[in-house]
Amino acid sequence: MANTSSARKATRKIARRTIVNKSRRTQMRGAVRSVEEAIKSGDRNAALEAMKRAEPELMQAAQRNIIHKNNASRKVSRLTHAIAKLAK
């Protein structure tokens, strides 16, 4: 348990940020999932539309330190590559 007033305040602050970050992480994961489902179904146009929504979500999550920048870039790269394979 926090002993000082500043530590108690930090605990309250962390709890508030955790709620916001969980929401943003859930939103990001949903966007990625929609792209993966479109890829799995083989619908290239739906995958491209979903990717237009998912890429900004991933990059914003990286900017806000919800996920690491390289993790976001890797996810975008892999999803883009998977969509490109659908064209063949």
Coordinates of C-alpha atoms in Angstrom, one line a residue:
M1 CA 0.0 0.0 0.0
A2 CA 1.2 3.5 -0.8
N3 CA 2.7 5.4 2.2
T4 CA 3.0 8.9 1.0
S5 CA 0.3 11.3 -0.3
S6 CA 2.2 11.5 -3.7
A7 CA 2.3 7.7 -3.9
R8 CA -1.4 7.5 -3.2
K9 CA -2.1 10.1 -5.9
A10 CA 0.1 8.2 -8.4
T11 CA -1.9 5.1 -7.6
R12 CA -5.2 6.9 -8.4
K13 CA -3.7 8.3 -11.6
I14 CA -2.5 4.9 -12.8
A15 CA -5.9 3.5 -12.2
R16 CA -7.5 6.2 -14.3
R17 CA -5.0 5.7 -17.1
T18 CA -5.4 1.9 -17.0
I19 CA -9.1 2.2 -17.8
V20 CA -8.4 4.5 -20.8
N21 CA -5.6 2.3 -22.1
K22 CA -7.7 -0.9 -21.8
S23 CA -10.4 0.8 -23.9
R24 CA -7.9 1.9 -26.6
R25 CA -6.3 -1.6 -26.6
T26 CA -9.6 -3.2 -27.1
Q27 CA -10.5 -0.9 -29.9
M28 CA -7.2 -1.6 -31.6
R29 CA -7.5 -5.3 -31.3
G30 CA -11.0 -5.2 -32.8
A31 CA -9.7 -3.3 -35.8
V32 CA -6.9 -5.8 -36.3
R33 CA -9.4 -8.7 -35.9
S34 CA -11.7 -7.3 -38.6
V35 CA -8.7 -7.2 -41.0
E36 CA -7.7 -10.8 -40.1
E37 CA -11.3 -12.0 -40.6
A38 CA -11.5 -10.4 -44.0
I39 CA -8.2 -12.0 -45.0
K40 CA -9.4 -15.3 -43.8
S41 CA -12.6 -15.1 -45.8
G42 CA -10.5 -14.1 -48.9
D43 CA -12.3 -10.8 -49.5
R44 CA -9.6 -8.4 -50.6
N45 CA -11.8 -5.3 -50.8
A46 CA -13.2 -5.8 -47.3
A47 CA -9.6 -6.4 -46.1
L48 CA -8.4 -3.2 -47.7
E49 CA -11.3 -1.2 -46.1
A50 CA -10.7 -2.8 -42.7
M51 CA -7.0 -2.0 -43.1
K52 CA -7.7 1.7 -43.7
R53 CA -9.3 1.7 -40.2
A54 CA -6.8 -0.6 -38.5
E55 CA -3.5 1.1 -39.5
P56 CA -4.3 4.4 -37.8
E57 CA -5.5 2.6 -34.8
L58 CA -2.3 0.7 -34.5
M59 CA -0.1 3.7 -35.0
Q60 CA -2.1 5.8 -32.5
A61 CA -1.7 3.0 -30.0
A62 CA 2.0 3.1 -30.6
Q63 CA 2.2 6.8 -30.1
R64 CA 0.3 6.5 -26.8
N65 CA 2.6 3.8 -25.6
I66 CA -0.1 1.2 -25.5
I67 CA 2.0 -1.1 -27.7
H68 CA 5.6 -0.7 -28.8
K69 CA 6.3 1.2 -32.0
N70 CA 8.0 -1.7 -33.6
N71 CA 5.2 -4.0 -32.7
A72 CA 2.7 -1.7 -34.4
S73 CA 4.9 -1.5 -37.5
R74 CA 5.3 -5.3 -37.6
K75 CA 1.6 -5.8 -37.4
V76 CA 0.9 -3.3 -40.2
S77 CA 3.6 -4.9 -42.3
R78 CA 2.3 -8.5 -41.8
L79 CA -1.3 -7.5 -42.5
T80 CA -0.4 -5.6 -45.6
H81 CA 1.6 -8.5 -46.9
A82 CA -1.3 -10.9 -46.2
I83 CA -3.6 -8.6 -48.2
A84 CA -1.2 -8.4 -51.0
K85 CA -1.1 -12.2 -51.2
L86 CA -4.9 -12.2 -51.8
A87 CA -4.4 -10.3 -55.1
K88 CA -2.3 -13.2 -56.5

